[in-house]
Amino acid sequence: MGTRRLPPLTKGQVSIYHPAMRAVSPVELAVVVSIAGSVLAASVPTFVRHVHASRMTEAVDGLSKIGAGAIAHAQGKELAASFPPPAELTPKDVPRGVAAEDPPGTWDSPTWQALGFRFDVPHRYAFQFDVVPDPSRIWFQATAKGDLNGDGILSTFALAGERRVGEQAVLIPGIYIEREVE
């Protein structure tokens, strides 16, 4: 029995056959497929979780910027004027499952201007700023709402700060989070 010969290659063809190659047995193929499946099963959920977490940084970073703007705004002002007036949810409709680009003027309200806060790029969260005066203190709450997966159920992130009579404005430690990867 002689060596099996393949037909000659024509111009432009490339041979993938090598005399030392052998066929893969069904058991070897099953082992390779099971290992690849195990690697995917372990890594895909982690990857998805990290993608969602990276999208959450927009909310946390936005709230941090609003908080810093509110603290800076309070410097040298009377207690009642420490923080700018409330601003309703901006944009009014929370982006659903996509990054949304705002029409011109969305962030031009006096409150967002005073806080130095705006988006010039598409984003996934809407933000709100509330102020509650009290005779002994004034406090604010900045809120971010998002719908990362587009199911209509919102994630909520909130940061608060206050200023008491005779004291400097401070952020209240911690961020409230409800349904973080919604």
PDB file of C-alpha atoms in Angstrom:
ATOM      1  CA  MET A   1       0.000   0.000   0.000  1.00  0.00           C
ATOM      2  CA  GLY A   2       1.479   3.315  -1.036  1.00  0.00           C
ATOM      3  CA  THR A   3       1.204   6.878   0.105  1.00  0.00           C
ATOM      4  CA  ARG A   4      -2.102   8.518  -0.687  1.00  0.00           C
ATOM      5  CA  ARG A   5      -1.689  11.515  -2.929  1.00  0.00           C
ATOM      6  CA  LEU A   6      -3.906  14.543  -3.058  1.00  0.00           C
ATOM      7  CA  PRO A   7      -4.688  16.212  -6.358  1.00  0.00           C
ATOM      8  CA  PRO A   8      -2.244  18.984  -7.205  1.00  0.00           C
ATOM      9  CA  LEU A   9      -3.088  22.480  -5.976  1.00  0.00           C
ATOM     10  CA  THR A  10      -4.165  25.033  -8.503  1.00  0.00           C
ATOM     11  CA  LYS A  11      -3.044  28.642  -8.461  1.00  0.00           C
ATOM     12  CA  GLY A  12      -4.354  30.487  -5.349  1.00  0.00           C
ATOM     13  CA  GLN A  13      -5.124  27.340  -3.284  1.00  0.00           C
ATOM     14  CA  VAL A  14      -3.409  26.672   0.028  1.00  0.00           C
ATOM     15  CA  SER A  15      -3.018  23.197   1.483  1.00  0.00           C
ATOM     16  CA  ILE A  16      -4.055  22.664   5.090  1.00  0.00           C
ATOM     17  CA  TYR A  17      -3.150  18.987   5.005  1.00  0.00           C
ATOM     18  CA  HIS A  18       0.034  17.884   6.649  1.00  0.00           C
ATOM     19  CA  PRO A  19       1.182  14.259   6.525  1.00  0.00           C
ATOM     20  CA  ALA A  20       1.737  14.233  10.324  1.00  0.00           C
ATOM     21  CA  MET A  21      -1.878  15.324  11.017  1.00  0.00           C
ATOM     22  CA  ARG A  22      -4.388  12.777  12.208  1.00  0.00           C
ATOM     23  CA  ALA A  23      -8.109  12.882  12.774  1.00  0.00           C
ATOM     24  CA  VAL A  24      -9.442  13.990  16.168  1.00  0.00           C
ATOM     25  CA  SER A  25     -11.313  11.265  18.008  1.00  0.00           C
ATOM     26  CA  PRO A  26     -14.846  11.940  19.301  1.00  0.00           C
ATOM     27  CA  VAL A  27     -13.591  11.662  22.899  1.00  0.00           C
ATOM     28  CA  GLU A  28     -10.886  14.279  22.319  1.00  0.00           C
ATOM     29  CA  LEU A  29     -13.403  16.572  20.665  1.00  0.00           C
ATOM     30  CA  ALA A  30     -15.815  16.139  23.605  1.00  0.00           C
ATOM     31  CA  VAL A  31     -13.044  17.022  26.080  1.00  0.00           C
ATOM     32  CA  VAL A  32     -12.133  20.190  24.160  1.00  0.00           C
ATOM     33  CA  VAL A  33     -15.787  21.259  23.862  1.00  0.00           C
ATOM     34  CA  SER A  34     -16.463  20.614  27.567  1.00  0.00           C
ATOM     35  CA  ILE A  35     -13.399  22.610  28.642  1.00  0.00           C
ATOM     36  CA  ALA A  36     -14.359  25.498  26.351  1.00  0.00           C
ATOM     37  CA  GLY A  37     -17.932  25.379  27.679  1.00  0.00           C
ATOM     38  CA  SER A  38     -16.713  25.435  31.275  1.00  0.00           C
ATOM     39  CA  VAL A  39     -14.485  28.429  30.615  1.00  0.00           C
ATOM     40  CA  LEU A  40     -17.360  30.301  28.971  1.00  0.00           C
ATOM     41  CA  ALA A  41     -19.805  29.376  31.745  1.00  0.00           C
ATOM     42  CA  ALA A  42     -17.401  30.738  34.340  1.00  0.00           C
ATOM     43  CA  SER A  43     -16.345  33.898  32.513  1.00  0.00           C
ATOM     44  CA  VAL A  44     -19.493  35.202  30.794  1.00  0.00           C
ATOM     45  CA  PRO A  45     -21.467  36.013  33.996  1.00  0.00           C
ATOM     46  CA  THR A  46     -18.417  37.770  35.433  1.00  0.00           C
ATOM     47  CA  PHE A  47     -17.956  39.722  32.211  1.00  0.00           C
ATOM     48  CA  VAL A  48     -21.620  40.783  32.170  1.00  0.00           C
ATOM     49  CA  ARG A  49     -21.424  41.826  35.841  1.00  0.00           C
ATOM     50  CA  HIS A  50     -18.343  43.954  35.100  1.00  0.00           C
ATOM     51  CA  VAL A  51     -20.040  45.590  32.107  1.00  0.00           C
ATOM     52  CA  HIS A  52     -23.012  46.530  34.299  1.00  0.00           C
ATOM     53  CA  ALA A  53     -20.668  47.754  37.050  1.00  0.00           C
ATOM     54  CA  SER A  54     -18.780  49.944  34.584  1.00  0.00           C
ATOM     55  CA  ARG A  55     -22.083  51.522  33.564  1.00  0.00           C
ATOM     56  CA  MET A  56     -22.847  52.230  37.239  1.00  0.00           C
ATOM     57  CA  THR A  57     -19.759  54.405  37.516  1.00  0.00           C
ATOM     58  CA  GLU A  58     -21.626  57.057  35.516  1.00  0.00           C
ATOM     59  CA  ALA A  59     -24.167  57.379  38.344  1.00  0.00           C
ATOM     60  CA  VAL A  60     -21.571  57.403  41.122  1.00  0.00           C
ATOM     61  CA  ASP A  61     -19.262  59.824  39.296  1.00  0.00           C
ATOM     62  CA  GLY A  62     -22.192  62.106  38.451  1.00  0.00           C
ATOM     63  CA  LEU A  63     -23.378  62.194  42.067  1.00  0.00           C
ATOM     64  CA  SER A  64     -19.836  62.872  43.273  1.00  0.00           C
ATOM     65  CA  LYS A  65     -19.559  65.813  40.888  1.00  0.00           C
ATOM     66  CA  ILE A  66     -22.952  67.176  42.002  1.00  0.00           C
ATOM     67  CA  GLY A  67     -21.950  66.767  45.673  1.00  0.00           C
ATOM     68  CA  ALA A  68     -18.653  68.577  45.134  1.00  0.00           C
ATOM     69  CA  GLY A  69     -20.475  71.358  43.281  1.00  0.00           C
ATOM     70  CA  ALA A  70     -23.011  71.731  46.106  1.00  0.00           C
ATOM     71  CA  ILE A  71     -20.300  71.919  48.788  1.00  0.00           C
ATOM     72  CA  ALA A  72     -18.380  74.516  46.751  1.00  0.00           C
ATOM     73  CA  HIS A  73     -21.584  76.511  46.170  1.00  0.00           C
ATOM     74  CA  ALA A  74     -22.192  76.763  49.940  1.00  0.00           C
ATOM     75  CA  GLN A  75     -18.864  78.477  50.663  1.00  0.00           C
ATOM     76  CA  GLY A  76     -19.367  81.991  52.043  1.00  0.00           C
ATOM     77  CA  LYS A  77     -23.169  81.974  51.782  1.00  0.00           C
ATOM     78  CA  GLU A  78     -25.912  82.372  54.365  1.00  0.00           C
ATOM     79  CA  LEU A  79     -27.423  79.100  55.596  1.00  0.00           C
ATOM     80  CA  ALA A  80     -30.647  79.450  53.565  1.00  0.00           C
ATOM     81  CA  ALA A  81     -28.709  80.127  50.336  1.00  0.00           C
ATOM     82  CA  SER A  82     -26.132  77.356  50.835  1.00  0.00           C
ATOM     83  CA  PHE A  83     -27.404  75.170  48.023  1.00  0.00           C
ATOM     84  CA  PRO A  84     -29.019  76.069  44.709  1.00  0.00           C
ATOM     85  CA  PRO A  85     -32.772  75.529  44.298  1.00  0.00           C
ATOM     86  CA  PRO A  86     -34.127  72.054  43.478  1.00  0.00           C
ATOM     87  CA  ALA A  87     -33.896  70.709  39.927  1.00  0.00           C
ATOM     88  CA  GLU A  88     -36.337  68.129  38.634  1.00  0.00           C
ATOM     89  CA  LEU A  89     -35.254  64.882  37.014  1.00  0.00           C
ATOM     90  CA  THR A  90     -33.039  65.789  34.066  1.00  0.00           C
ATOM     91  CA  PRO A  91     -33.579  64.616  31.418  1.00  0.00           C
ATOM     92  CA  LYS A  92     -37.272  64.133  32.229  1.00  0.00           C
ATOM     93  CA  ASP A  93     -37.329  60.655  30.663  1.00  0.00           C
ATOM     94  CA  VAL A  94     -34.809  58.180  32.067  1.00  0.00           C
ATOM     95  CA  PRO A  95     -32.863  56.534  29.202  1.00  0.00           C
ATOM     96  CA  ARG A  96     -34.106  52.938  28.773  1.00  0.00           C
ATOM     97  CA  GLY A  97     -31.344  50.446  28.032  1.00  0.00           C
ATOM     98  CA  VAL A  98     -29.324  52.805  25.837  1.00  0.00           C
ATOM     99  CA  ALA A  99     -27.073  55.795  26.222  1.00  0.00           C
ATOM    100  CA  ALA A 100     -29.118  58.869  25.304  1.00  0.00           C
ATOM    101  CA  GLU A 101     -27.911  62.146  23.865  1.00  0.00           C
ATOM    102  CA  ASP A 102     -29.608  65.247  25.252  1.00  0.00           C
ATOM    103  CA  PRO A 103     -31.082  68.012  23.130  1.00  0.00           C
ATOM    104  CA  PRO A 104     -29.389  71.413  23.472  1.00  0.00           C
ATOM    105  CA  GLY A 105     -30.346  73.283  26.635  1.00  0.00           C
ATOM    106  CA  THR A 106     -31.165  70.209  28.741  1.00  0.00           C
ATOM    107  CA  TRP A 107     -28.595  71.106  31.414  1.00  0.00           C
ATOM    108  CA  ASP A 108     -28.967  74.900  31.222  1.00  0.00           C
ATOM    109  CA  SER A 109     -31.176  75.369  34.306  1.00  0.00           C
ATOM    110  CA  PRO A 110     -29.738  77.690  36.979  1.00  0.00           C
ATOM    111  CA  THR A 111     -29.302  74.767  39.394  1.00  0.00           C
ATOM    112  CA  TRP A 112     -27.208  72.615  37.049  1.00  0.00           C
ATOM    113  CA  GLN A 113     -25.211  75.708  36.082  1.00  0.00           C
ATOM    114  CA  ALA A 114     -24.559  76.569  39.762  1.00  0.00           C
ATOM    115  CA  LEU A 115     -23.440  72.985  40.437  1.00  0.00           C
ATOM    116  CA  GLY A 116     -21.244  72.905  37.327  1.00  0.00           C
ATOM    117  CA  PHE A 117     -22.995  69.724  36.181  1.00  0.00           C
ATOM    118  CA  ARG A 118     -23.915  68.697  32.647  1.00  0.00           C
ATOM    119  CA  PHE A 119     -23.469  65.962  30.072  1.00  0.00           C
ATOM    120  CA  ASP A 120     -22.030  66.669  26.653  1.00  0.00           C
ATOM    121  CA  VAL A 121     -21.917  62.979  25.690  1.00  0.00           C
ATOM    122  CA  PRO A 122     -24.604  60.276  25.589  1.00  0.00           C
ATOM    123  CA  HIS A 123     -25.427  58.932  29.069  1.00  0.00           C
ATOM    124  CA  ARG A 124     -27.586  56.266  30.770  1.00  0.00           C
ATOM    125  CA  TYR A 125     -28.850  58.083  33.878  1.00  0.00           C
ATOM    126  CA  ALA A 126     -31.122  61.011  34.691  1.00  0.00           C
ATOM    127  CA  PHE A 127     -30.262  63.235  37.678  1.00  0.00           C
ATOM    128  CA  GLN A 128     -32.287  65.205  40.212  1.00  0.00           C
ATOM    129  CA  PHE A 129     -31.345  67.696  42.937  1.00  0.00           C
ATOM    130  CA  ASP A 130     -33.573  68.308  45.977  1.00  0.00           C
ATOM    131  CA  VAL A 131     -33.087  70.812  48.809  1.00  0.00           C
ATOM    132  CA  VAL A 132     -34.842  70.806  52.191  1.00  0.00           C
ATOM    133  CA  PRO A 133     -34.440  73.875  54.437  1.00  0.00           C
ATOM    134  CA  ASP A 134     -34.892  73.633  58.186  1.00  0.00           C
ATOM    135  CA  PRO A 135     -34.326  76.288  60.907  1.00  0.00           C
ATOM    136  CA  SER A 136     -31.179  74.540  62.167  1.00  0.00           C
ATOM    137  CA  ARG A 137     -29.821  73.147  58.899  1.00  0.00           C
ATOM    138  CA  ILE A 138     -30.291  72.850  55.164  1.00  0.00           C
ATOM    139  CA  TRP A 139     -29.657  69.621  53.329  1.00  0.00           C
ATOM    140  CA  PHE A 140     -29.663  68.328  49.779  1.00  0.00           C
ATOM    141  CA  GLN A 141     -30.097  65.006  48.084  1.00  0.00           C
ATOM    142  CA  ALA A 142     -28.755  64.299  44.613  1.00  0.00           C
ATOM    143  CA  THR A 143     -30.346  61.319  42.873  1.00  0.00           C
ATOM    144  CA  ALA A 144     -29.426  59.338  39.763  1.00  0.00           C
ATOM    145  CA  LYS A 145     -31.979  57.057  38.124  1.00  0.00           C
ATOM    146  CA  GLY A 146     -31.206  54.595  35.359  1.00  0.00           C
ATOM    147  CA  ASP A 147     -32.660  51.643  33.487  1.00  0.00           C
ATOM    148  CA  LEU A 148     -29.594  49.822  32.172  1.00  0.00           C
ATOM    149  CA  ASN A 149     -31.448  46.787  30.805  1.00  0.00           C
ATOM    150  CA  GLY A 150     -34.473  48.666  29.437  1.00  0.00           C
ATOM    151  CA  ASP A 151     -37.099  46.719  31.405  1.00  0.00           C
ATOM    152  CA  GLY A 152     -38.757  49.805  32.907  1.00  0.00           C
ATOM    153  CA  ILE A 153     -37.539  49.078  36.458  1.00  0.00           C
ATOM    154  CA  LEU A 154     -35.192  51.824  37.641  1.00  0.00           C
ATOM    155  CA  SER A 155     -31.932  51.739  39.556  1.00  0.00           C
ATOM    156  CA  THR A 156     -31.615  54.535  42.095  1.00  0.00           C
ATOM    157  CA  PHE A 157     -28.441  56.052  43.512  1.00  0.00           C
ATOM    158  CA  ALA A 158     -28.555  58.912  46.022  1.00  0.00           C
ATOM    159  CA  LEU A 159     -26.008  61.131  47.767  1.00  0.00           C
ATOM    160  CA  ALA A 160     -26.813  63.660  50.500  1.00  0.00           C
ATOM    161  CA  GLY A 161     -25.115  66.613  52.126  1.00  0.00           C
ATOM    162  CA  GLU A 162     -25.962  69.201  54.746  1.00  0.00           C
ATOM    163  CA  ARG A 163     -24.951  72.444  56.344  1.00  0.00           C
ATOM    164  CA  ARG A 164     -25.768  73.285  59.941  1.00  0.00           C
ATOM    165  CA  VAL A 165     -25.879  76.739  61.539  1.00  0.00           C
ATOM    166  CA  GLY A 166     -22.327  78.049  62.032  1.00  0.00           C
ATOM    167  CA  GLU A 167     -20.696  75.089  60.223  1.00  0.00           C
ATOM    168  CA  GLN A 168     -19.320  74.295  56.788  1.00  0.00           C
ATOM    169  CA  ALA A 169     -21.301  72.202  54.312  1.00  0.00           C
ATOM    170  CA  VAL A 170     -20.406  68.497  54.341  1.00  0.00           C
ATOM    171  CA  LEU A 171     -21.344  65.376  52.434  1.00  0.00           C
ATOM    172  CA  ILE A 172     -23.135  62.727  54.473  1.00  0.00           C
ATOM    173  CA  PRO A 173     -20.996  59.554  54.176  1.00  0.00           C
ATOM    174  CA  GLY A 174     -22.218  56.804  51.876  1.00  0.00           C
ATOM    175  CA  ILE A 175     -24.314  56.463  48.764  1.00  0.00           C
ATOM    176  CA  TYR A 176     -27.778  54.918  48.856  1.00  0.00           C
ATOM    177  CA  ILE A 177     -28.194  52.285  46.136  1.00  0.00           C
ATOM    178  CA  GLU A 178     -31.378  50.475  45.154  1.00  0.00           C
ATOM    179  CA  ARG A 179     -31.385  47.851  42.353  1.00  0.00           C
ATOM    180  CA  GLU A 180     -27.871  48.742  41.220  1.00  0.00           C
ATOM    181  CA  VAL A 181     -27.801  46.688  37.998  1.00  0.00           C
ATOM    182  CA  GLU A 182     -31.407  47.141  36.906  1.00  0.00           C
TER     183      GLU A 182
END
